[in-house]
Coordinates of C-alpha atoms in Angstrom, one line a residue:
Chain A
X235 CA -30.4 13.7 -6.5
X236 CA -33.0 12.7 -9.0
X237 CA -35.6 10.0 -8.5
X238 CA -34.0 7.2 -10.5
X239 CA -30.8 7.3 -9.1
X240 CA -32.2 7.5 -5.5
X241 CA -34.1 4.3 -6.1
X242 CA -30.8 2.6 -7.7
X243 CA -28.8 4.0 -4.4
X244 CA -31.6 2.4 -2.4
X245 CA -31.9 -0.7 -4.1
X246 CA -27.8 -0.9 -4.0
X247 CA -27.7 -0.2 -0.2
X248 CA -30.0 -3.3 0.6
X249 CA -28.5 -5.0 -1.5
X250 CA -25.0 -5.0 -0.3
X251 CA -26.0 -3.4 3.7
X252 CA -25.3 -6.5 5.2
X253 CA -21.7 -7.3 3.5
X254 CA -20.7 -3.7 4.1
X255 CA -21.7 -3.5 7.8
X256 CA -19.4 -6.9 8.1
X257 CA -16.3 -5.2 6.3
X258 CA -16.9 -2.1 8.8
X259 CA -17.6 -4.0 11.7
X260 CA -13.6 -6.0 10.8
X261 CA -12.1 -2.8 10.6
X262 CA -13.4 -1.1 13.7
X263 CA -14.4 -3.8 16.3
X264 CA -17.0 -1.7 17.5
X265 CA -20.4 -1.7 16.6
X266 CA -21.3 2.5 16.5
X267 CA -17.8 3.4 15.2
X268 CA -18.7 0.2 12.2
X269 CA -22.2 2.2 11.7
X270 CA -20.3 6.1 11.5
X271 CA -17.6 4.3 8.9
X272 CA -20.4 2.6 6.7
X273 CA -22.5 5.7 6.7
X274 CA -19.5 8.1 6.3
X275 CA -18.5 6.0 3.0
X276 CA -22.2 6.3 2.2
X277 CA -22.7 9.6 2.3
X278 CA -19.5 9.8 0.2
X279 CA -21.0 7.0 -2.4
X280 CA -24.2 8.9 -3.1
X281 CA -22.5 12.4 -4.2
X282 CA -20.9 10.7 -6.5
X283 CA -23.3 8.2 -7.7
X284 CA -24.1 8.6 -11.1
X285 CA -19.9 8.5 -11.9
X286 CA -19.5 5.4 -9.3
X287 CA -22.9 3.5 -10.0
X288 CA -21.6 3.0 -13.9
X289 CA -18.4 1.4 -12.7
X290 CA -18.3 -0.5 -9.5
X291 CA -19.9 1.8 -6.6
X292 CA -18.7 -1.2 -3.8
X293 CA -15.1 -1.2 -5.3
X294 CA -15.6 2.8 -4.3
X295 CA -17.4 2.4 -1.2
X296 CA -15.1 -0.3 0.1
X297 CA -12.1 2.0 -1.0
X298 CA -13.4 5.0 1.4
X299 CA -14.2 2.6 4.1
X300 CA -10.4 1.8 4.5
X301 CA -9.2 4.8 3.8
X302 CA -11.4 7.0 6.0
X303 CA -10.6 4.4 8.7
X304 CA -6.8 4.6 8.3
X305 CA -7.3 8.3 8.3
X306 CA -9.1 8.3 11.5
X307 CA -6.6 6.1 13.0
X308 CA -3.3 8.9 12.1
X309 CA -5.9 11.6 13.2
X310 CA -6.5 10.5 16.1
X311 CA -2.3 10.6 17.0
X312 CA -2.1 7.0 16.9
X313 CA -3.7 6.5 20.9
X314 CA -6.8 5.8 20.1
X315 CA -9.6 5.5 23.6
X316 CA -12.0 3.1 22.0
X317 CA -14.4 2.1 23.7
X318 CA -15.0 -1.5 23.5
X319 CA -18.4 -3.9 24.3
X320 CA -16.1 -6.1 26.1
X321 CA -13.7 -6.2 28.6
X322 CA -10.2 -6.1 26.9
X323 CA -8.9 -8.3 29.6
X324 CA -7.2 -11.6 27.8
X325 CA -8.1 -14.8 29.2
X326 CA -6.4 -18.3 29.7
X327 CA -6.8 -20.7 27.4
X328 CA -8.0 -24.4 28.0
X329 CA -5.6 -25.9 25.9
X330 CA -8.7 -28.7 25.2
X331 CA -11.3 -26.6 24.6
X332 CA -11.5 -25.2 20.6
X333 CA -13.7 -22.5 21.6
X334 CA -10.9 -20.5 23.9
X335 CA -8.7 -20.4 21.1
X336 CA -11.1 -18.9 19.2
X337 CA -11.8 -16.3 21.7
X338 CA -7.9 -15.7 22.1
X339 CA -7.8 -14.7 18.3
X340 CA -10.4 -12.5 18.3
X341 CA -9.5 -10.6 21.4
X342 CA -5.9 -10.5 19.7
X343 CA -7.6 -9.1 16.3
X344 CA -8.7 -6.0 18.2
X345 CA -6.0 -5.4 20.0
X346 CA -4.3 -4.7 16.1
X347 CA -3.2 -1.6 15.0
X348 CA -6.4 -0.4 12.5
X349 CA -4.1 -0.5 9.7
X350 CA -2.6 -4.1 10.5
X351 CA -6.1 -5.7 11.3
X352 CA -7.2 -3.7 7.5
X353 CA -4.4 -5.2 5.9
X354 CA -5.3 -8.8 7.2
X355 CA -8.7 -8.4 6.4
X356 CA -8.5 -7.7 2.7
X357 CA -5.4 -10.4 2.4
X358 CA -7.4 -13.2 4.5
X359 CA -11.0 -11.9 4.5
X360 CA -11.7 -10.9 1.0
X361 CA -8.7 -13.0 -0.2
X362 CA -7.5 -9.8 -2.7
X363 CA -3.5 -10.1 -4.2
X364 CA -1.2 -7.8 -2.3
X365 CA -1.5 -5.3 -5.4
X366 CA -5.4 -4.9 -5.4
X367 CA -4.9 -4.6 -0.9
X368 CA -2.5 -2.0 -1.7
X369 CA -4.5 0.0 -4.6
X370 CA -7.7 -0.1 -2.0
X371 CA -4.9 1.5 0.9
X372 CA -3.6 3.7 -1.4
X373 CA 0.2 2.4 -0.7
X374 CA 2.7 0.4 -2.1
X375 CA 2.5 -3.7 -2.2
X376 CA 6.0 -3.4 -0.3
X377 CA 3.9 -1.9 2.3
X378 CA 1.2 -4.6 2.3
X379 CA 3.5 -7.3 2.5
X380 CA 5.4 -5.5 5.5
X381 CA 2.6 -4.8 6.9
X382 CA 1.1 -8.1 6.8
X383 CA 4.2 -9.5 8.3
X384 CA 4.1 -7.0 11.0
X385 CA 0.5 -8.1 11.4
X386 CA 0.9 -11.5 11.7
X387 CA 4.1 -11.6 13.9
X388 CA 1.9 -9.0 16.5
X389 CA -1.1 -11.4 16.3
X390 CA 1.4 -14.2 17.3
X391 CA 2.7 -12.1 20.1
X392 CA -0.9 -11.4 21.6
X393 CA -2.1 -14.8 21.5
X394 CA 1.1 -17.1 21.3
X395 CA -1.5 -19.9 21.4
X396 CA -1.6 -19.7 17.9
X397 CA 1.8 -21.5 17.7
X398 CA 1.2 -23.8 20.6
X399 CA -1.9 -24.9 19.1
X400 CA -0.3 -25.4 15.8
X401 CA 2.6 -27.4 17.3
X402 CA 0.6 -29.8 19.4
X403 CA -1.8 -30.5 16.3
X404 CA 2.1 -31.8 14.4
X405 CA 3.1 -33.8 17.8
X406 CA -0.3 -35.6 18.1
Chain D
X288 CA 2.2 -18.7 7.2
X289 CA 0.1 -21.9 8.3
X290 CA -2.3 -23.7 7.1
X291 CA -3.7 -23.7 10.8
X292 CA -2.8 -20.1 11.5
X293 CA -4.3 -19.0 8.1
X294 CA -8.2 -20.5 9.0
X295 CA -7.6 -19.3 12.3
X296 CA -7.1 -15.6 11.4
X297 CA -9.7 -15.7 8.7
X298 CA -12.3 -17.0 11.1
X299 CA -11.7 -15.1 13.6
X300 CA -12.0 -11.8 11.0
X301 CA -15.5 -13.7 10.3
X302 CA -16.6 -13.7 13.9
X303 CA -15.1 -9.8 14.2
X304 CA -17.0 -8.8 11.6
X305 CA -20.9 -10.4 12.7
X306 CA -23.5 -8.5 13.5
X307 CA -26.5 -7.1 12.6
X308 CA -26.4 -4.4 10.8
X309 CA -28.6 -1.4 10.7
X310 CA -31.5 -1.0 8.5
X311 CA -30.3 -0.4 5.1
X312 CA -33.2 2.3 4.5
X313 CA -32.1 4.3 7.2
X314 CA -28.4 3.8 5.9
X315 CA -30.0 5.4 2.7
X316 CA -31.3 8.0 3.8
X317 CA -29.0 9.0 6.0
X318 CA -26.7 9.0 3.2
X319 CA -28.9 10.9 1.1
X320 CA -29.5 13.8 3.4
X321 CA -25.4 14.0 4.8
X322 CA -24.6 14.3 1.1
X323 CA -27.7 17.5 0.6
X324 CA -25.9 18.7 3.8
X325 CA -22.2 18.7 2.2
X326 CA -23.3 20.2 -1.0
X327 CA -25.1 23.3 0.8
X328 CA -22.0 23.8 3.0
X329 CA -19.5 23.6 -0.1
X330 CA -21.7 26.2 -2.3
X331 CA -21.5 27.9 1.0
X332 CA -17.5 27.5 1.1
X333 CA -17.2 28.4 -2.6
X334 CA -18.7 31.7 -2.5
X335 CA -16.2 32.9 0.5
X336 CA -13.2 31.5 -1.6
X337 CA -14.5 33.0 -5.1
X338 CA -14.4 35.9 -3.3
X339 CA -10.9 36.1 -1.6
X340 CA -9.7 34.6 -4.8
X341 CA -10.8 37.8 -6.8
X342 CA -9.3 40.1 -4.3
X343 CA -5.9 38.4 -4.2
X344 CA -5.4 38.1 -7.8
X345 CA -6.6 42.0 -8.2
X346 CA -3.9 43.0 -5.3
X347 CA -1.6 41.1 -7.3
X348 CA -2.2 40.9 -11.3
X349 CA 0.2 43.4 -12.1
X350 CA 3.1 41.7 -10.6
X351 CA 2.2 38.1 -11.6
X352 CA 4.6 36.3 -14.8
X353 CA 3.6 33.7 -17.0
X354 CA 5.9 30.9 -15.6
X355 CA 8.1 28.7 -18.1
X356 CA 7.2 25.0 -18.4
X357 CA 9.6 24.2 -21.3
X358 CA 13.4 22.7 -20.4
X359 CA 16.3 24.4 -19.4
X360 CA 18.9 25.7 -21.5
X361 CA 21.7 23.5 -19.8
X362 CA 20.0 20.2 -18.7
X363 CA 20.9 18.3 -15.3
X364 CA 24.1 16.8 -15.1
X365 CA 23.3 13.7 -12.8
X366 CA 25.4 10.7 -11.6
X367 CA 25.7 7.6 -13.1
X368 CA 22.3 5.5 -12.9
X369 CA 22.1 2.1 -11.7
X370 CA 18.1 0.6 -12.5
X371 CA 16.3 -2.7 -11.6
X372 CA 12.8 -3.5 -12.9
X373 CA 10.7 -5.4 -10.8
X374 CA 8.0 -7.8 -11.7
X375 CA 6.2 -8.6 -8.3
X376 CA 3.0 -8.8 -9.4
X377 CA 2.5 -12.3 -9.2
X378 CA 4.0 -15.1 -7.1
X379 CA 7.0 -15.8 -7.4
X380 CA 7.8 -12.2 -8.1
X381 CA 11.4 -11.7 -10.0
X382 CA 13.1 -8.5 -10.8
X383 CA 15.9 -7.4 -13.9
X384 CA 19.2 -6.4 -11.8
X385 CA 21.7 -4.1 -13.7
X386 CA 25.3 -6.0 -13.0
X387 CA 27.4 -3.2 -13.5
X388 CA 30.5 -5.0 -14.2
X389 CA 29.1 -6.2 -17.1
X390 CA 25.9 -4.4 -18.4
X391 CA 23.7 -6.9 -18.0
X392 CA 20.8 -7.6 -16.6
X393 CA 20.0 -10.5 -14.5
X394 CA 16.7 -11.8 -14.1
X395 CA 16.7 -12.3 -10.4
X396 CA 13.6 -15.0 -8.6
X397 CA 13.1 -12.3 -5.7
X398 CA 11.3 -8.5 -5.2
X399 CA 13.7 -6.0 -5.5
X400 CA 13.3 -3.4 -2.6
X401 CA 16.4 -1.2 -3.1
X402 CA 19.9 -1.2 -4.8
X403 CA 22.9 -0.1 -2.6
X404 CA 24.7 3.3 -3.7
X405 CA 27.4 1.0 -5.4
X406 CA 24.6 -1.1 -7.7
X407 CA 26.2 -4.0 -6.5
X408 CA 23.9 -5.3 -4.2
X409 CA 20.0 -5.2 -3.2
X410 CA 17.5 -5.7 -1.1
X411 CA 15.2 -8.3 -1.9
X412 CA 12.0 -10.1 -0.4
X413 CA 10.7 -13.6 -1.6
X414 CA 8.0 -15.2 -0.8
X415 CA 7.8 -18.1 1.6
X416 CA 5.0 -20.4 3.1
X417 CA 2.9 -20.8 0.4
X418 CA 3.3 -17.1 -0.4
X419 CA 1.5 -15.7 2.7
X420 CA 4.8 -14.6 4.0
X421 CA 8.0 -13.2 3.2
X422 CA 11.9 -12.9 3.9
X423 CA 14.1 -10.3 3.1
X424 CA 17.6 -10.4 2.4
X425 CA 20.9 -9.1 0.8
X426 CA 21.2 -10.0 -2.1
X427 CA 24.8 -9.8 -4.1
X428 CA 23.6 -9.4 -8.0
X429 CA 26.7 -10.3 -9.7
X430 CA 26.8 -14.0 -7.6
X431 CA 23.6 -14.6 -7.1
X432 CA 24.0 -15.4 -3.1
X433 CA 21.7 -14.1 -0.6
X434 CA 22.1 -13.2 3.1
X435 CA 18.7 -13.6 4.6
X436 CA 17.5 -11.3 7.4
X437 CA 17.0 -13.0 10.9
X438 CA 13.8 -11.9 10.5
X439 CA 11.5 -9.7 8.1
X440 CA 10.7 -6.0 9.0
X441 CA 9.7 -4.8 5.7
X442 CA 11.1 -2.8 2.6
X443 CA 15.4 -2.5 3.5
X444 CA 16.8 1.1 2.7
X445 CA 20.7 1.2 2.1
X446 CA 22.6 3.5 4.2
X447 CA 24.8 6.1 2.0
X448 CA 27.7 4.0 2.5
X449 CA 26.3 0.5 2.0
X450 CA 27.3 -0.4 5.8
X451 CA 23.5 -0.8 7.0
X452 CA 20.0 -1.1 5.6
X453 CA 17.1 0.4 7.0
X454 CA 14.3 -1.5 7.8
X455 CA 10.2 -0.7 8.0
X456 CA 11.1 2.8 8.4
X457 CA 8.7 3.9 5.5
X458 CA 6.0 3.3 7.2
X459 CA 4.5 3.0 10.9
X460 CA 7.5 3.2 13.0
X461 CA 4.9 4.3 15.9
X462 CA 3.5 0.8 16.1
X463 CA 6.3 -1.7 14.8
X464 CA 9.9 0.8 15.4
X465 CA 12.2 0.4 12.8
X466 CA 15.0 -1.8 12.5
X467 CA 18.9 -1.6 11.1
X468 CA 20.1 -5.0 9.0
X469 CA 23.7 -5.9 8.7
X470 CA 24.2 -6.8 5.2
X471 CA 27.0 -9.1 5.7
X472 CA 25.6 -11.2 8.5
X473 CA 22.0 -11.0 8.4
X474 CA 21.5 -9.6 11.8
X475 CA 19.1 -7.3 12.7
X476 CA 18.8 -4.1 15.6
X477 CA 16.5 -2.5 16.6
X478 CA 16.6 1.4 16.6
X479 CA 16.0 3.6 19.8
X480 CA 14.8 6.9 19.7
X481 CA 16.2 8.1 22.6
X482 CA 13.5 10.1 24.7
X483 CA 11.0 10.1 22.1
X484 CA 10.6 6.7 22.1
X485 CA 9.8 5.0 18.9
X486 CA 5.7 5.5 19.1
X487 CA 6.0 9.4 18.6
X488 CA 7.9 8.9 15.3
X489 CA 6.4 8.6 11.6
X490 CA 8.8 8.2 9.6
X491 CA 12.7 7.5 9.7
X492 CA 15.0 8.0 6.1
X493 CA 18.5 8.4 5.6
X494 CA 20.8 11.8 5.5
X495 CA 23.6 11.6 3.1
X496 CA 26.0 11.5 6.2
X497 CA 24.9 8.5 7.6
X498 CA 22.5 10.2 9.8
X499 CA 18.6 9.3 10.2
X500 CA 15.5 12.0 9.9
X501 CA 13.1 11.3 11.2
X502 CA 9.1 13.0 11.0
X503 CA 6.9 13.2 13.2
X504 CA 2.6 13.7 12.0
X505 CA 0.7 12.4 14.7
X506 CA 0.3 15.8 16.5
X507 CA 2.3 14.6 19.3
X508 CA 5.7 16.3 19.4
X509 CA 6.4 19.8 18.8
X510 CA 6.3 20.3 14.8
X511 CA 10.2 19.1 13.6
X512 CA 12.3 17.0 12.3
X513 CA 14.7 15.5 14.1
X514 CA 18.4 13.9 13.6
X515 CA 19.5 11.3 15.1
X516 CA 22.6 9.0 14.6
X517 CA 22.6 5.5 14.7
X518 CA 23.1 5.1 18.5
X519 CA 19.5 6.9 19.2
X520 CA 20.9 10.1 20.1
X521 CA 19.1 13.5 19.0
X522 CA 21.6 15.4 17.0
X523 CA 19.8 17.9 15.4
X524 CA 16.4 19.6 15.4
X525 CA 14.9 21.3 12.6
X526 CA 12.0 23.0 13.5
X527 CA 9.0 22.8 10.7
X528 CA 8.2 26.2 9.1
X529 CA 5.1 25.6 7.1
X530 CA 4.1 27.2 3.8
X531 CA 2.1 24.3 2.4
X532 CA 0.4 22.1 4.4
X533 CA 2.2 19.2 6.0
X534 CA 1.3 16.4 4.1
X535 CA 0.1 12.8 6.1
X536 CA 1.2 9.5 5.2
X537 CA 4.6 10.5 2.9
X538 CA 6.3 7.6 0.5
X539 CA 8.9 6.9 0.6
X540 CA 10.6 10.4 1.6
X541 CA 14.1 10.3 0.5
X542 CA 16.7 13.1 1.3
X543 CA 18.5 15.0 -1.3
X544 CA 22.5 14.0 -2.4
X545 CA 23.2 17.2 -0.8
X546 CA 21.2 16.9 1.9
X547 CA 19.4 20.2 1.3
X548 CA 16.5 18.7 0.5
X549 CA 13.6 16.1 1.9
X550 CA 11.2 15.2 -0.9
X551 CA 8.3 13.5 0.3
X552 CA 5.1 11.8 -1.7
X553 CA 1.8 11.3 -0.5
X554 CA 1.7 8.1 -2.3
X555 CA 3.8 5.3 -4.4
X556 CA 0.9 5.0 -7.4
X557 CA 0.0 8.3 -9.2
X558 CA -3.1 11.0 -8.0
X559 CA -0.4 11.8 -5.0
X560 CA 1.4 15.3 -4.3
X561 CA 5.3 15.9 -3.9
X562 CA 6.5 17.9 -1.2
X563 CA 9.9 19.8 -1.4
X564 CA 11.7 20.6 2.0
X565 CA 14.5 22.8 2.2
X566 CA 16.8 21.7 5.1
X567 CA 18.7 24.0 6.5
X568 CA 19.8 26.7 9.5
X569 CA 16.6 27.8 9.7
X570 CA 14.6 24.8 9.6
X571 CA 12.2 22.8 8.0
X572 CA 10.7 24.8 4.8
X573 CA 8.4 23.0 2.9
X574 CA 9.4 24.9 -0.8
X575 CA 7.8 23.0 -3.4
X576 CA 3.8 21.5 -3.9
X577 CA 2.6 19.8 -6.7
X578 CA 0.6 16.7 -7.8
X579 CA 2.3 13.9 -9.7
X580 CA -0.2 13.1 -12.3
X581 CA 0.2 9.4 -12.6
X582 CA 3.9 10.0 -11.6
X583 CA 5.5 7.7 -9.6
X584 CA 9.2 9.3 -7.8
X585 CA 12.1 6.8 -7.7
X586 CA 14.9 8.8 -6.7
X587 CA 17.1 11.8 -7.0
X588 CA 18.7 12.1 -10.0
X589 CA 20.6 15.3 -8.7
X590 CA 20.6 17.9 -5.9
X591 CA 17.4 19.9 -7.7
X592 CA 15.8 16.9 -9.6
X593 CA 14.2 14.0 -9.3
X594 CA 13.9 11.0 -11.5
X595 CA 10.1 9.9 -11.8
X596 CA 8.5 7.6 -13.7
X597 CA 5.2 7.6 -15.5
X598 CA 2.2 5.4 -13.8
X599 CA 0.8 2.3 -15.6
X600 CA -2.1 3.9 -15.2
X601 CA -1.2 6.3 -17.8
X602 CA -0.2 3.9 -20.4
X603 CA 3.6 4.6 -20.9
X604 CA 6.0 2.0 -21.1
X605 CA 7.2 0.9 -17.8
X606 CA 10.8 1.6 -18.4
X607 CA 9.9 5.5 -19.5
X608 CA 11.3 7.6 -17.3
X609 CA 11.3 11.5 -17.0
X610 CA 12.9 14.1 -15.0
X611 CA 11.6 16.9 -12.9
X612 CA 13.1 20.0 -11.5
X613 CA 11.4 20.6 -7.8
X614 CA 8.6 22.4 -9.3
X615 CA 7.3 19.7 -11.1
X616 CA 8.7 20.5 -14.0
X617 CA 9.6 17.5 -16.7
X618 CA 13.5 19.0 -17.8
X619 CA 14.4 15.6 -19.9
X620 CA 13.7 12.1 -20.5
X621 CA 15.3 8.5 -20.0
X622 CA 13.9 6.1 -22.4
X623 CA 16.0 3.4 -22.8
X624 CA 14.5 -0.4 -22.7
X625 CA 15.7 -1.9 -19.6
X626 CA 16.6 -5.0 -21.2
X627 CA 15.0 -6.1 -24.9
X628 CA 13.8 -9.5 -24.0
X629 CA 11.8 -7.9 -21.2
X630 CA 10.6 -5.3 -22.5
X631 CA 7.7 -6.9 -23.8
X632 CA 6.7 -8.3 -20.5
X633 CA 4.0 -6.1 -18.8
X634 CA 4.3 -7.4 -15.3
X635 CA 7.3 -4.9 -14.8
X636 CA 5.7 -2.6 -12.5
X637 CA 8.4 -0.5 -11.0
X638 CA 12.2 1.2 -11.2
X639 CA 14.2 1.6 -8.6
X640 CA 17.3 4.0 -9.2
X641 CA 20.3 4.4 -7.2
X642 CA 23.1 6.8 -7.9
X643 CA 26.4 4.4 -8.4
X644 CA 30.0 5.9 -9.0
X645 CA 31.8 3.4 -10.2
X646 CA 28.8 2.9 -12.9
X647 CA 28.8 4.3 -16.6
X648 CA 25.7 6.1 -17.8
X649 CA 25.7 4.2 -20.8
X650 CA 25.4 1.0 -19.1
X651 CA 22.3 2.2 -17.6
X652 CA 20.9 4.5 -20.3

């Protein structure tokens, strides 16, 4: 890799670092497996670099980052042992409290499938159209929206707060 | 979906997804060097291929033939064709419908997922709440009416007799199973897999005899397909012979008229591979390999060939369709405007093709 394009890698990494690491870290819930997905795509990013940097390298390096991460999820036969910074035990809500529904959704949001929490994050996240979240996945938009679906009626099955929540907000 | 549910989900993707990250230099140049260490592995890799390359094609040069890529002498007789466009780009989607009673097409307000073997019906999805969710339903083209679905489980398959549709069985069955809609009333089953249990299953697709195939990929189960009918019960085993490699992640994997023959795709939008599998006695044979080159397959148009269409990506007309014996080999062209006040309209984005008898070609072609 020549000098210039180094220093534009560079100056692209710390540019975008932080946004990345956020898209990684939604995907994966974990910290280390966020940090071996970003670098992965990385590593992928800079080989090509001179093609990608002309066009739009984070289109590219968002593109791997989903894929490699569905990937990893059919590679690994679909019973994934991840290991997880917090206990995956689900706790009661306080129906008064604002802050336990909060942590009700996001326990819910990593117990997704990889592939239903990716689907969610680039429909609800990054707010793309179900064509552009199904060009990035490399499927069809029928398959988005199903999956979306899928996602959303699992989420409400994990944390069926979601509804109650929802319903006492119309009744008050 | 709500309002409520809708900021609840995105915030809590927010919160998932804060943290520090790492120090973008590192990042750099730990890119930087995994990439010097792929590129001296690869020359590496190239210099043992070049080499068993040369020796192959020395053992073999003699024997090898040119092979023929221009079309048959006799081209494919298929059935009668039955086409929808779809126009789902945008919300509301709509779709053209083919009423083959008359020969017209009806522009339809819904997504058009698949049209029953008699091109009578379809399986559509709208939109609904704000267009963050969706419904999907039977649709009956030359009324209009639509039976909804008691609930949504993703793209709807007909069965070969247009008794059932087949639901979310194109993709993950593992995590969500896959589901059988009655047309008529809108009620939905679920499928059991018998023993197996839906979570070791991939796939599930329809055999011209009613039956379901289904694949396996994750590693889990012995390397087959298997048969089942619609009560859950294993019928048949086919046990995978591979030649080429087993492909991950097929769409949409759709079984010859015959039944000889699975074709699967690695994906619905060009840059993907077909995959040919002879069924029979003996097994599971993958037969065929090639890339689609901004093809897109949308059905069989016979018991040997496939009706694809060309990608937008490579600038054809939507409505351009080709055919393709199961070497990937184009044997004619269908290029027939699918209706001449739509043709103009580029938000038609896909062609779905079902084989109807009662039909005339020249209604659809």
């Amino acid at each position: 890799m020549q000098a210039e394009d180094r220093a534009d890698f560079e100056a692209f990494v710390v540019a975008r670092s932080h946004a990345l690491f956020r898209t990684a870290l939604t995907l994966t819930g974990h910290r280390q497996q966020a940090e071996d997905l970003l670098q992965i795509a990385l590593v992928r990013t800079v080989r090509h670099w001179r093609r990608v940097s002309a066009d739009n390298p984070e289109a590219y390096l968002r593109t791997v980052m989903y894929r490699q991460q569905m990937n990893w999820w059919r590679q690994r036969g679909r019973r994934p042992e991840t290991p997880l910074p917090v206990p995956p035990d689900r706790g009661q809500a306080d129906s008064t409290a604002a802050v336990d529904l909060s942590l009700l959704v996001d326990t819910a949001l990593r117990r997704l499938a990889p592939r239903q929490r990716a689907v969610l994050t680039l429909r609800y996240l990054e707010d793309l159209s179900v064509e552009d979240a199904a060009e990035i996945l490399g499927c069809s938009p029928g398959t988005v929206r199903s999956q979306t679906v899928r996602a959303l009626r699992r989420l409400r099955e994990l944390c069926p707060e979601l509804d109650l929540r929802q319903n006492e907000g119309i009744h008050r | 979906m709500t309002d409520h549910v809708t900021r609840e989900v995105t915030a809590g993707l927010g919160r998932l997804g804060a943290g520090t990250p790492p120090a973008p230099d590192a990042l750099a140049a730990g890119a930087v060097r995994g990439a010097a260490r792929v590129r001296r592995a690869r020359v590496a890799g190239t210099f043992v291929a070049v080499a068993v390359v040369i020796a192959v094609a020395v053992g073999v040069a003699t024997a090898a033939t040119p092979r023929r890529r221009s079309l048959p002498a006799t081209p494919p007789t298929g059935g009668h064709l039955v086409v929808a466009g779809i126009g789902c780009t945008a919300f509301p989607g709509y779709s053209m419908l083919l009423d083959p009673d008359t020969g017209a097409y009806r522009k339809v307000p819904y997504c058009v997922e698949d049209v029953s073997p008699d091109g009578r019906r379809a399986t559509v999805s709208e939109y609904v709440a704000a267009g963050r969710e969706f419904r999907d339903g039977a649709l009956t083209i030359a009324t209009g009416q639509v039976v909804w679905f008691d609930d949504p489980y993703g793209r709807g398959v007909w069965s070969p007799d247009g008794r059932h549709v087949l639901m979310g069985a194109d993709i993950d069955v593992a995590s969500s199973g896959a589901w059988l809609a009655d047309p008529d009333t809108g009620r939905v089953a679920r499928i059991s897999f018998g023993d197996l249990g839906d979570h070791q299953i991939d796939q599930v697709v329809w055999t011209p005899n009613g039956d379901l195939l289904a694949t396996a990929s994750c590693g889990c189960l012995p390397a087959a397909l298997y048969g089942y009918d619609l009560g859950g019960h294993l019928v048949r085993s086919l046990p995978k012979a591979p030649r080429y490699p087993w492909p991950r992640g097929l769409y949409p994997g759709r079984v010859s008229p015959d039944g000889r023959y699975l074709v699967e795709t690695s994906e619905s939008t060009g840059e993907g591979f077909v995959t040919s599998i002879l069924l029979d006695g003996a097994g599971a044979r993958a037969v065929g390999h090639f890339g689609l080159r901004g093809y897109f397959v949308v059905g069989w148009y016979d018991a040997t060939h496939l009706v694809v269409r060309e990608g937008a990506r490579s600038g054809k007309r939507p409505t351009e369709l080709v055919v393709m014996d199961l070497g990937g080999h184009i044997t004619s062209r269908l290029t027939r405007d699918v209706d001449s006040s739509s043709s103009s309209e580029q938000t038609l984005t896909t062609l779905f093709i079902a084989t109807a008898t009662d039909a005339t070609g020249d209604k659809a072609f």
